[in-house]
Amino acid sequence: MRVAIIGQGYVGKALGSAASRAGHQVIGIENDLKKLAQLSSSLSYEVTDDYSKVSSSTILVIAVPTPLDEKREPDPSFIESASRSLKGVLDSPVLIINESTSFPGTLRNVIVPILGNKHLYASAPERIDPANEIWGIENTPRLVAGLSDEATTRAVEFYRSFCKEVISVSSPEVAEAAKLFENTFRQVNIALVNEFAQIADALGISAFETIKAASSKPYGFMPFMPSIGVGGHCIPVDPSYLSFASGLAGVDASFIDLANKVNALMPEYIAARIEKLLGGKIAGKKIQIAGISYKADVSDTRESPSLALLEKLRDLGADVTWHDELVGACNGEKSRKLEAVDLGIIATAHSGVDYSPWKISQSMVIDLSTNPNTGWKKFL
Ligand SMILES: NC(=O)c1ccc[n+]([C@@H]2O[C@H](COP(=O)([O-])OP(=O)(O)OC[C@H]3O[C@@H](n4cnc5c(N)ncnc54)[C@H](O)[C@@H]3O)[C@@H](O)[C@H]2O)c1
């Protein structure tokens, strides 16, 4: 099949590589010229900013950002502008698939009105989990739904060529909503466990040990770990797409909104607990944070709650540095070697970090990471 993928970020690249491994002729379209220059040498297929090159493709996949705007409401402008660019270059009918995460109705009410009725359309939301070594694009079941039977059949055929399991659902809206609901399930459960961490502390017990104990129940319980909050561009963002759609439909998404609030307040709560741990004397204390990306073994710092904690600790007067070789540099600051400090904080536990400078210097260390197996005593 001749496939063009619009957007060569995390999702577009993963799809391009999988489709190319499956023997399809792939072309990637990327409009960030800086990124494009770096991509060209690292990919097995052609990448370009020239939209006219998509005219030879019969399948077009949209994988562009779907962030929140300044009011923390959905910003579909990347999807709209990619659709407008495609409209200018598509003469004959093709299959257009949207993989970008968005609210139910995006395919039908945002993309189709721009591109017109002559094409086939399907929604196939991407579920990839960065740095997950077990579940990847090929073995994570893929949800697919076309706007017509023919679109569904063709989209299913495409995804079957490199995904082990493809599940067709009755409408693009179900596929779009399923993706949002999956991440909302995580967001709400993370907020619940973060609230529980606060309750447990007030009751004088360890949240971590309690969750481990509750996990021994073989049914009806799924453990989530308390942490500094949520980061990346899925869990802090996708539920707000569902909440927005829900508001338009006249339903109050109270769980989602409350979970957002609880998670967003975690850095402040933890900074206050750290101040207490240091006997109320945090000003001037040397604190080092290990891991400032939002997730272990990825370099992405978008919406990272570790950065929010760093700011809160600085606001309280602490002298805070950070160590994260994967991130390297962020907000004009560079990763620092681990060193003797008053307090070391493991915020995100990347693999292979050598914490011996903290051990040798007998620095006090607290572990706030969601990795249950770091070997450090958990703070929450
Ligand atoms: N990264 C993930 O873990 C993940 C997982 C599942 C779903 N998603 C969803 O997939 C979509 C893409 O995510 P991502 O992580 O790949 O984003 P990203 O920001 O890494 O990449 C998107 C790319 O699209 C490019 N782009 C934007 N507008 C364009 C246009 N008009 N033409 C060509 N290129 C354009 C950007 O320059 C960028 O390189 C989002 O909706 C996201 O929510 C992401």
Short mmCIF file of C-alpha atoms and ligand atoms in Angstrom, two decimals:
data_model
loop_
_atom_site.label_atom_id
_atom_site.label_comp_id
_atom_site.label_asym_id
_atom_site.label_seq_id
_atom_site.Cartn_x
_atom_site.Cartn_y
_atom_site.Cartn_z
CA MET A 1 0.00 0.00 0.00
CA ARG A 2 1.14 3.56 -0.56
CA VAL A 3 0.85 5.36 2.76
CA ALA A 4 1.45 9.00 3.70
CA ILE A 5 1.69 9.95 7.37
CA ILE A 6 1.08 13.56 8.31
CA GLY A 7 3.13 14.50 11.40
CA GLN A 8 6.41 12.78 12.19
CA GLY A 9 6.43 12.98 15.96
CA TYR A 10 6.40 10.09 18.36
CA VAL A 11 3.26 8.53 16.84
CA GLY A 12 3.92 9.27 13.17
CA LYS A 13 7.44 7.84 13.31
CA ALA A 14 6.34 4.67 15.10
CA LEU A 15 3.59 4.14 12.52
CA GLY A 16 5.92 4.93 9.62
CA SER A 17 8.48 2.39 10.80
CA ALA A 18 5.85 -0.32 11.42
CA ALA A 19 4.16 0.25 8.05
CA SER A 20 7.51 0.29 6.31
CA ARG A 21 8.55 -2.99 8.02
CA ALA A 22 5.26 -4.48 6.78
CA GLY A 23 6.35 -3.70 3.22
CA HIS A 24 4.27 -0.61 2.49
CA GLN A 25 5.64 2.36 0.59
CA VAL A 26 5.72 5.09 3.22
CA ILE A 27 6.18 8.81 3.03
CA GLY A 28 6.20 11.04 6.12
CA ILE A 29 5.13 14.69 6.03
CA GLU A 30 6.59 16.96 8.71
CA ASN A 31 6.26 20.73 8.73
CA ASP A 32 8.82 21.45 11.46
CA LEU A 33 11.93 22.02 9.36
CA LYS A 34 14.34 21.62 12.27
CA LYS A 35 12.84 18.26 13.14
CA LEU A 36 12.78 17.29 9.48
CA ALA A 37 16.53 17.78 9.15
CA GLN A 38 17.18 15.47 12.11
CA LEU A 39 14.63 12.88 10.94
CA SER A 40 15.87 12.39 7.39
CA SER A 41 19.00 10.53 8.46
CA SER A 42 17.32 8.31 11.07
CA LEU A 43 14.31 6.89 9.22
CA SER A 44 14.00 4.03 6.76
CA TYR A 45 11.43 5.91 4.64
CA GLU A 46 11.22 9.31 2.95
CA VAL A 47 10.24 12.36 5.03
CA THR A 48 9.49 15.75 3.56
CA ASP A 49 7.57 18.97 4.14
CA ASP A 50 6.25 18.85 0.58
CA TYR A 51 2.54 18.02 0.75
CA SER A 52 2.34 17.51 -3.03
CA LYS A 53 4.20 14.21 -2.49
CA VAL A 54 1.13 12.68 -0.81
CA SER A 55 -0.83 12.69 -4.06
CA SER A 56 0.62 9.28 -5.01
CA SER A 57 -0.61 7.70 -1.74
CA THR A 58 -3.92 5.90 -1.32
CA ILE A 59 -3.92 5.92 2.49
CA LEU A 60 -3.32 9.12 4.46
CA VAL A 61 -2.88 9.01 8.20
CA ILE A 62 -3.09 12.14 10.35
CA ALA A 63 -0.89 12.02 13.50
CA VAL A 64 -0.54 15.63 14.64
CA PRO A 65 -0.57 17.21 18.12
CA THR A 66 -3.86 17.74 19.94
CA PRO A 67 -2.91 19.96 22.88
CA LEU A 68 -5.00 22.14 25.17
CA ASP A 69 -5.26 25.88 24.61
CA GLU A 70 -4.61 28.54 27.26
CA LYS A 71 -8.08 27.93 28.74
CA ARG A 72 -7.15 24.21 28.95
CA GLU A 73 -9.74 23.40 26.29
CA PRO A 74 -9.14 21.22 23.18
CA ASP A 75 -7.09 22.81 20.43
CA PRO A 76 -7.90 21.00 17.16
CA SER A 77 -6.02 23.59 15.08
CA PHE A 78 -3.24 21.16 14.07
CA ILE A 79 -5.81 18.67 12.75
CA GLU A 80 -7.61 21.47 10.91
CA SER A 81 -4.46 22.85 9.33
CA ALA A 82 -3.21 19.37 8.29
CA SER A 83 -6.64 18.71 6.72
CA ARG A 84 -6.54 22.02 4.86
CA SER A 85 -3.06 21.27 3.52
CA LEU A 86 -4.24 17.85 2.33
CA LYS A 87 -7.28 19.34 0.61
CA GLY A 88 -5.00 21.39 -1.60
CA VAL A 89 -3.17 18.33 -2.97
CA LEU A 90 -5.71 15.49 -3.16
CA ASP A 91 -7.38 15.00 -6.54
CA SER A 92 -8.65 11.42 -6.45
CA PRO A 93 -10.50 9.74 -3.58
CA VAL A 94 -8.29 8.19 -0.88
CA LEU A 95 -8.69 6.65 2.57
CA ILE A 96 -8.05 9.24 5.30
CA ILE A 97 -7.42 7.92 8.82
CA ASN A 98 -7.11 10.03 11.95
CA GLU A 99 -4.83 8.62 14.66
CA SER A 100 -4.56 11.85 16.68
CA THR A 101 -6.34 11.74 20.03
CA SER A 102 -9.40 13.97 20.03
CA PHE A 103 -13.00 14.35 21.17
CA PRO A 104 -15.76 12.16 19.74
CA GLY A 105 -16.96 13.68 16.49
CA THR A 106 -13.56 14.99 15.37
CA LEU A 107 -13.44 12.84 12.23
CA ARG A 108 -17.05 13.48 11.23
CA ASN A 109 -17.38 17.14 12.25
CA VAL A 110 -13.88 18.60 11.94
CA ILE A 111 -11.97 16.63 9.29
CA VAL A 112 -14.72 15.66 6.80
CA PRO A 113 -16.14 19.21 6.43
CA ILE A 114 -12.66 20.43 5.43
CA LEU A 115 -11.77 17.59 3.06
CA GLY A 116 -15.19 16.86 1.56
CA ASN A 117 -17.31 13.79 0.93
CA LYS A 118 -15.43 12.14 -1.92
CA HIS A 119 -12.93 10.34 0.35
CA LEU A 120 -13.22 7.36 2.68
CA TYR A 121 -12.67 8.15 6.37
CA ALA A 122 -11.72 6.15 9.45
CA SER A 123 -10.62 6.75 13.00
CA ALA A 124 -7.88 4.57 14.53
CA PRO A 125 -6.63 6.26 17.71
CA GLU A 126 -3.01 5.49 18.60
CA ARG A 127 -2.47 3.84 22.00
CA ILE A 128 1.32 3.72 22.07
CA ASP A 129 3.01 3.94 25.49
CA PRO A 130 6.50 5.47 25.30
CA ALA A 131 9.30 3.25 26.71
CA ASN A 132 6.94 0.30 27.21
CA GLU A 133 9.03 -2.71 26.29
CA ILE A 134 6.13 -5.16 26.33
CA TRP A 135 3.32 -3.37 24.52
CA GLY A 136 4.14 -1.65 21.24
CA ILE A 137 2.41 -0.71 18.02
CA GLU A 138 2.39 -4.30 16.70
CA ASN A 139 0.93 -6.14 19.71
CA THR A 140 -1.36 -3.51 21.24
CA PRO A 141 -4.88 -4.16 19.90
CA ARG A 142 -5.98 -1.39 17.53
CA LEU A 143 -9.48 0.08 17.51
CA VAL A 144 -10.74 1.04 14.07
CA ALA A 145 -14.00 2.49 12.77
CA GLY A 146 -14.83 3.92 9.37
CA LEU A 147 -17.56 6.34 8.42
CA SER A 148 -18.70 3.69 5.91
CA ASP A 149 -18.34 -0.11 5.69
CA GLU A 150 -15.85 0.27 2.86
CA ALA A 151 -13.71 2.66 4.93
CA THR A 152 -13.76 0.25 7.89
CA THR A 153 -12.79 -2.72 5.68
CA ARG A 154 -9.89 -0.86 4.11
CA ALA A 155 -8.62 0.60 7.37
CA VAL A 156 -8.84 -2.81 9.07
CA GLU A 157 -6.90 -4.35 6.19
CA PHE A 158 -4.16 -1.72 6.58
CA TYR A 159 -3.77 -2.15 10.35
CA ARG A 160 -3.94 -5.98 10.08
CA SER A 161 -0.81 -5.80 7.94
CA PHE A 162 1.27 -4.90 11.02
CA CYS A 163 -0.97 -5.22 14.13
CA LYS A 164 -1.70 -8.59 15.68
CA GLU A 165 -5.21 -7.62 16.70
CA VAL A 166 -7.51 -5.12 15.03
CA ILE A 167 -10.94 -4.52 16.54
CA SER A 168 -13.57 -2.71 14.54
CA VAL A 169 -16.18 -0.76 16.45
CA SER A 170 -19.48 0.61 15.20
CA SER A 171 -18.55 4.28 14.74
CA PRO A 172 -15.54 6.62 14.75
CA GLU A 173 -17.09 8.29 17.80
CA VAL A 174 -16.82 5.03 19.79
CA ALA A 175 -13.15 4.66 18.81
CA GLU A 176 -12.43 8.30 19.66
CA ALA A 177 -14.26 8.08 22.99
CA ALA A 178 -12.61 4.75 23.92
CA LYS A 179 -9.16 6.31 23.62
CA LEU A 180 -10.20 9.22 25.85
CA PHE A 181 -11.91 6.95 28.36
CA GLU A 182 -8.80 4.72 28.69
CA ASN A 183 -6.67 7.67 29.68
CA THR A 184 -9.41 9.14 31.87
CA PHE A 185 -9.54 5.82 33.74
CA ARG A 186 -5.85 6.26 34.53
CA GLN A 187 -6.18 9.96 35.37
CA VAL A 188 -9.03 9.37 37.84
CA ASN A 189 -7.33 6.38 39.49
CA ILE A 190 -4.06 8.28 39.80
CA ALA A 191 -5.93 11.15 41.45
CA LEU A 192 -7.65 8.71 43.80
CA VAL A 193 -4.34 7.17 44.86
CA ASN A 194 -2.79 10.63 45.24
CA GLU A 195 -5.65 11.61 47.49
CA PHE A 196 -5.23 8.34 49.38
CA ALA A 197 -1.53 9.19 49.92
CA GLN A 198 -2.65 12.35 51.71
CA ILE A 199 -5.23 10.46 53.79
CA ALA A 200 -2.68 7.77 54.70
CA ASP A 201 -0.14 10.36 55.84
CA ALA A 202 -2.75 12.09 57.98
CA LEU A 203 -3.56 8.70 59.53
CA GLY A 204 0.12 8.00 60.13
CA ILE A 205 0.41 5.00 57.77
CA SER A 206 2.38 4.33 54.60
CA ALA A 207 0.27 4.68 51.43
CA PHE A 208 2.78 2.56 49.52
CA GLU A 209 2.65 -0.32 51.98
CA THR A 210 -1.15 -0.11 52.16
CA ILE A 211 -1.46 -0.26 48.35
CA LYS A 212 0.91 -3.23 48.27
CA ALA A 213 -1.23 -4.94 50.89
CA ALA A 214 -4.48 -4.19 49.00
CA SER A 215 -2.87 -5.56 45.83
CA SER A 216 -2.77 -9.03 47.37
CA LYS A 217 -6.50 -9.25 46.59
CA PRO A 218 -6.54 -11.33 43.42
CA TYR A 219 -9.67 -9.73 41.95
CA GLY A 220 -11.44 -6.38 41.87
CA PHE A 221 -8.38 -4.26 42.65
CA MET A 222 -5.80 -2.66 40.39
CA PRO A 223 -2.84 -0.88 42.00
CA PHE A 224 -1.87 2.67 41.03
CA MET A 225 1.10 4.36 42.70
CA PRO A 226 0.96 7.81 44.31
CA SER A 227 3.34 10.37 42.85
CA ILE A 228 4.05 14.05 42.29
CA GLY A 229 1.18 14.18 39.81
CA VAL A 230 0.66 13.46 36.12
CA GLY A 231 2.75 14.54 33.15
CA GLY A 232 3.29 14.04 29.43
CA HIS A 233 0.67 14.94 26.87
CA CYS A 234 -1.84 12.15 27.46
CA ILE A 235 -3.00 11.88 31.08
CA PRO A 236 -3.02 15.65 31.86
CA VAL A 237 -4.60 16.44 28.47
CA ASP A 238 -6.89 13.72 27.06
CA PRO A 239 -9.43 13.68 29.93
CA SER A 240 -10.02 17.39 29.32
CA TYR A 241 -11.04 16.51 25.74
CA LEU A 242 -13.68 14.18 27.19
CA SER A 243 -14.75 16.75 29.77
CA PHE A 244 -15.11 19.35 27.00
CA ALA A 245 -17.26 17.03 24.84
CA SER A 246 -19.28 16.19 27.91
CA GLY A 247 -19.88 19.88 28.67
CA LEU A 248 -21.12 20.47 25.12
CA ALA A 249 -23.53 17.57 25.58
CA GLY A 250 -24.81 19.17 28.80
CA VAL A 251 -23.28 16.66 31.21
CA ASP A 252 -21.05 17.66 34.11
CA ALA A 253 -17.76 15.67 33.99
CA SER A 254 -17.24 16.17 37.72
CA PHE A 255 -14.89 13.20 38.25
CA ILE A 256 -12.53 14.35 35.48
CA ASP A 257 -12.46 17.94 36.68
CA LEU A 258 -11.87 16.92 40.30
CA ALA A 259 -9.12 14.45 39.29
CA ASN A 260 -7.38 17.20 37.31
CA LYS A 261 -7.50 19.42 40.40
CA VAL A 262 -6.17 16.75 42.80
CA ASN A 263 -3.30 15.81 40.46
CA ALA A 264 -2.39 19.43 39.75
CA LEU A 265 -2.12 20.19 43.48
CA MET A 266 0.26 17.29 44.23
CA PRO A 267 3.55 19.21 43.69
CA GLU A 268 2.39 21.82 46.21
CA TYR A 269 1.30 19.16 48.71
CA ILE A 270 4.61 17.31 48.40
CA ALA A 271 6.65 20.51 48.74
CA ALA A 272 4.78 21.21 52.01
CA ARG A 273 5.53 17.67 53.24
CA ILE A 274 9.18 18.08 52.37
CA GLU A 275 9.29 21.34 54.29
CA LYS A 276 7.85 19.48 57.29
CA LEU A 277 10.38 16.66 56.83
CA LEU A 278 13.16 19.24 57.03
CA GLY A 279 11.79 20.53 60.31
CA GLY A 280 10.21 23.59 58.70
CA LYS A 281 13.64 24.91 57.76
CA ILE A 282 13.80 24.55 53.98
CA ALA A 283 15.25 27.96 53.03
CA GLY A 284 18.82 27.60 51.80
CA LYS A 285 18.73 23.76 51.99
CA LYS A 286 20.53 21.97 49.14
CA ILE A 287 18.03 19.72 47.36
CA GLN A 288 18.66 17.67 44.24
CA ILE A 289 15.93 16.08 42.11
CA ALA A 290 16.78 12.92 40.13
CA GLY A 291 14.59 12.51 37.04
CA ILE A 292 12.74 15.55 35.76
CA SER A 293 11.02 14.00 32.72
CA TYR A 294 7.43 12.94 33.29
CA LYS A 295 8.14 9.24 32.96
CA ALA A 296 10.96 6.76 33.52
CA ASP A 297 13.25 6.15 30.56
CA VAL A 298 11.79 8.91 28.37
CA SER A 299 13.29 12.37 27.85
CA ASP A 300 9.95 14.20 27.49
CA THR A 301 9.45 16.99 30.07
CA ARG A 302 6.05 18.19 28.78
CA GLU A 303 3.71 18.90 31.72
CA SER A 304 6.22 17.11 34.00
CA PRO A 305 5.13 17.41 37.64
CA SER A 306 8.81 17.08 38.70
CA LEU A 307 9.39 20.53 37.21
CA ALA A 308 6.40 21.87 39.13
CA LEU A 309 7.84 20.41 42.35
CA LEU A 310 11.21 21.98 41.56
CA GLU A 311 9.55 25.39 41.24
CA LYS A 312 7.54 24.95 44.45
CA LEU A 313 10.71 24.03 46.40
CA ARG A 314 12.51 27.07 44.99
CA ASP A 315 9.54 29.25 45.96
CA LEU A 316 10.06 28.01 49.53
CA GLY A 317 13.66 29.18 49.35
CA ALA A 318 15.47 25.85 48.76
CA ASP A 319 18.59 25.69 46.60
CA VAL A 320 17.42 23.10 44.04
CA THR A 321 19.41 21.42 41.24
CA TRP A 322 18.47 18.42 39.11
CA HIS A 323 20.04 15.37 37.54
CA ASP A 324 18.60 13.80 34.38
CA GLU A 325 21.03 12.61 31.74
CA LEU A 326 18.17 11.67 29.40
CA VAL A 327 16.82 15.22 29.42
CA GLY A 328 20.28 16.86 29.42
CA ALA A 329 19.06 20.47 29.35
CA CYS A 330 15.73 22.11 30.18
CA ASN A 331 14.53 25.72 30.66
CA GLY A 332 18.09 27.00 30.22
CA GLU A 333 19.49 24.70 32.94
CA LYS A 334 21.68 21.65 32.57
CA SER A 335 21.63 18.28 34.28
CA ARG A 336 24.06 18.22 37.22
CA LYS A 337 25.99 15.22 38.53
CA LEU A 338 24.54 13.74 41.70
CA GLU A 339 26.31 15.24 44.71
CA ALA A 340 26.13 15.51 48.51
CA VAL A 341 22.92 17.36 49.41
CA ASP A 342 20.62 17.93 52.36
CA LEU A 343 17.92 16.05 50.50
CA GLY A 344 17.91 13.91 47.35
CA ILE A 345 14.52 13.34 45.70
CA ILE A 346 13.94 10.50 43.25
CA ALA A 347 11.14 12.00 41.20
CA THR A 348 11.36 9.83 38.10
CA ALA A 349 13.40 6.63 38.38
CA HIS A 350 15.21 6.18 35.05
CA SER A 351 16.96 2.81 34.65
CA GLY A 352 20.66 2.56 35.31
CA VAL A 353 21.06 5.77 37.36
CA ASP A 354 24.01 5.45 39.73
CA TYR A 355 22.84 6.92 43.03
CA SER A 356 26.12 6.13 44.80
CA PRO A 357 27.12 9.82 45.30
CA TRP A 358 24.04 10.19 47.50
CA LYS A 359 24.74 6.90 49.27
CA ILE A 360 28.43 7.67 49.87
CA SER A 361 27.67 11.16 51.17
CA GLN A 362 24.84 9.73 53.33
CA SER A 363 22.48 12.35 51.93
CA MET A 364 18.88 11.96 53.05
CA VAL A 365 16.90 10.52 50.10
CA ILE A 366 13.17 10.20 49.47
CA ASP A 367 11.62 8.18 46.66
CA LEU A 368 8.58 9.73 44.99
CA SER A 369 8.77 7.65 41.83
CA THR A 370 5.96 5.35 40.70
CA ASN A 371 8.40 2.48 40.24
CA PRO A 372 7.57 0.12 43.11
CA ASN A 373 10.97 -1.62 42.89
CA THR A 374 13.60 1.10 43.26
CA GLY A 375 14.91 -0.24 46.56
CA TRP A 376 14.57 3.19 48.20
CA LYS A 377 12.14 3.79 51.00
CA LYS A 378 8.98 5.33 49.58
CA PHE A 379 8.05 8.77 50.86
CA LEU A 380 4.32 8.47 50.13
N1 LIG B 1 3.17 10.23 22.13
C1 LIG B 1 2.31 9.40 22.66
O1 LIG B 1 2.64 8.67 23.59
C2 LIG B 1 0.91 9.28 22.12
C3 LIG B 1 0.22 8.10 22.36
C4 LIG B 1 -1.04 7.96 21.85
C5 LIG B 1 -1.62 9.00 21.14
N2 LIG B 1 -0.93 10.16 20.94
C6 LIG B 1 -1.60 11.22 20.17
O2 LIG B 1 -1.09 11.20 18.85
C7 LIG B 1 -1.05 12.54 18.32
C8 LIG B 1 0.40 12.88 17.94
O3 LIG B 1 1.20 12.76 19.11
P1 LIG B 1 2.79 12.80 19.06
O4 LIG B 1 3.25 12.42 20.41
O5 LIG B 1 3.31 12.07 17.87
O6 LIG B 1 3.01 14.36 18.87
P2 LIG B 1 4.39 15.09 18.49
O7 LIG B 1 4.23 16.50 18.88
O8 LIG B 1 5.54 14.29 18.96
O9 LIG B 1 4.40 14.99 16.88
C9 LIG B 1 3.47 15.58 16.02
C10 LIG B 1 4.24 16.09 14.81
O10 LIG B 1 3.32 16.63 13.87
C11 LIG B 1 3.96 17.76 13.26
N3 LIG B 1 2.91 18.57 12.65
C12 LIG B 1 2.02 19.40 13.24
N4 LIG B 1 1.19 19.93 12.33
C13 LIG B 1 1.57 19.44 11.13
C14 LIG B 1 1.10 19.63 9.82
N5 LIG B 1 0.04 20.41 9.54
N6 LIG B 1 1.73 18.97 8.80
C15 LIG B 1 2.78 18.17 9.05
N7 LIG B 1 3.29 17.96 10.29
C16 LIG B 1 2.66 18.58 11.31
C17 LIG B 1 4.68 18.42 14.40
O11 LIG B 1 5.70 19.27 13.93
C18 LIG B 1 5.22 17.21 15.15
O12 LIG B 1 6.51 16.83 14.72
C19 LIG B 1 -1.62 13.42 19.42
O13 LIG B 1 -3.00 13.54 19.21
C20 LIG B 1 -1.36 12.63 20.68
O14 LIG B 1 -2.24 12.96 21.71
C21 LIG B 1 0.34 10.31 21.41
#
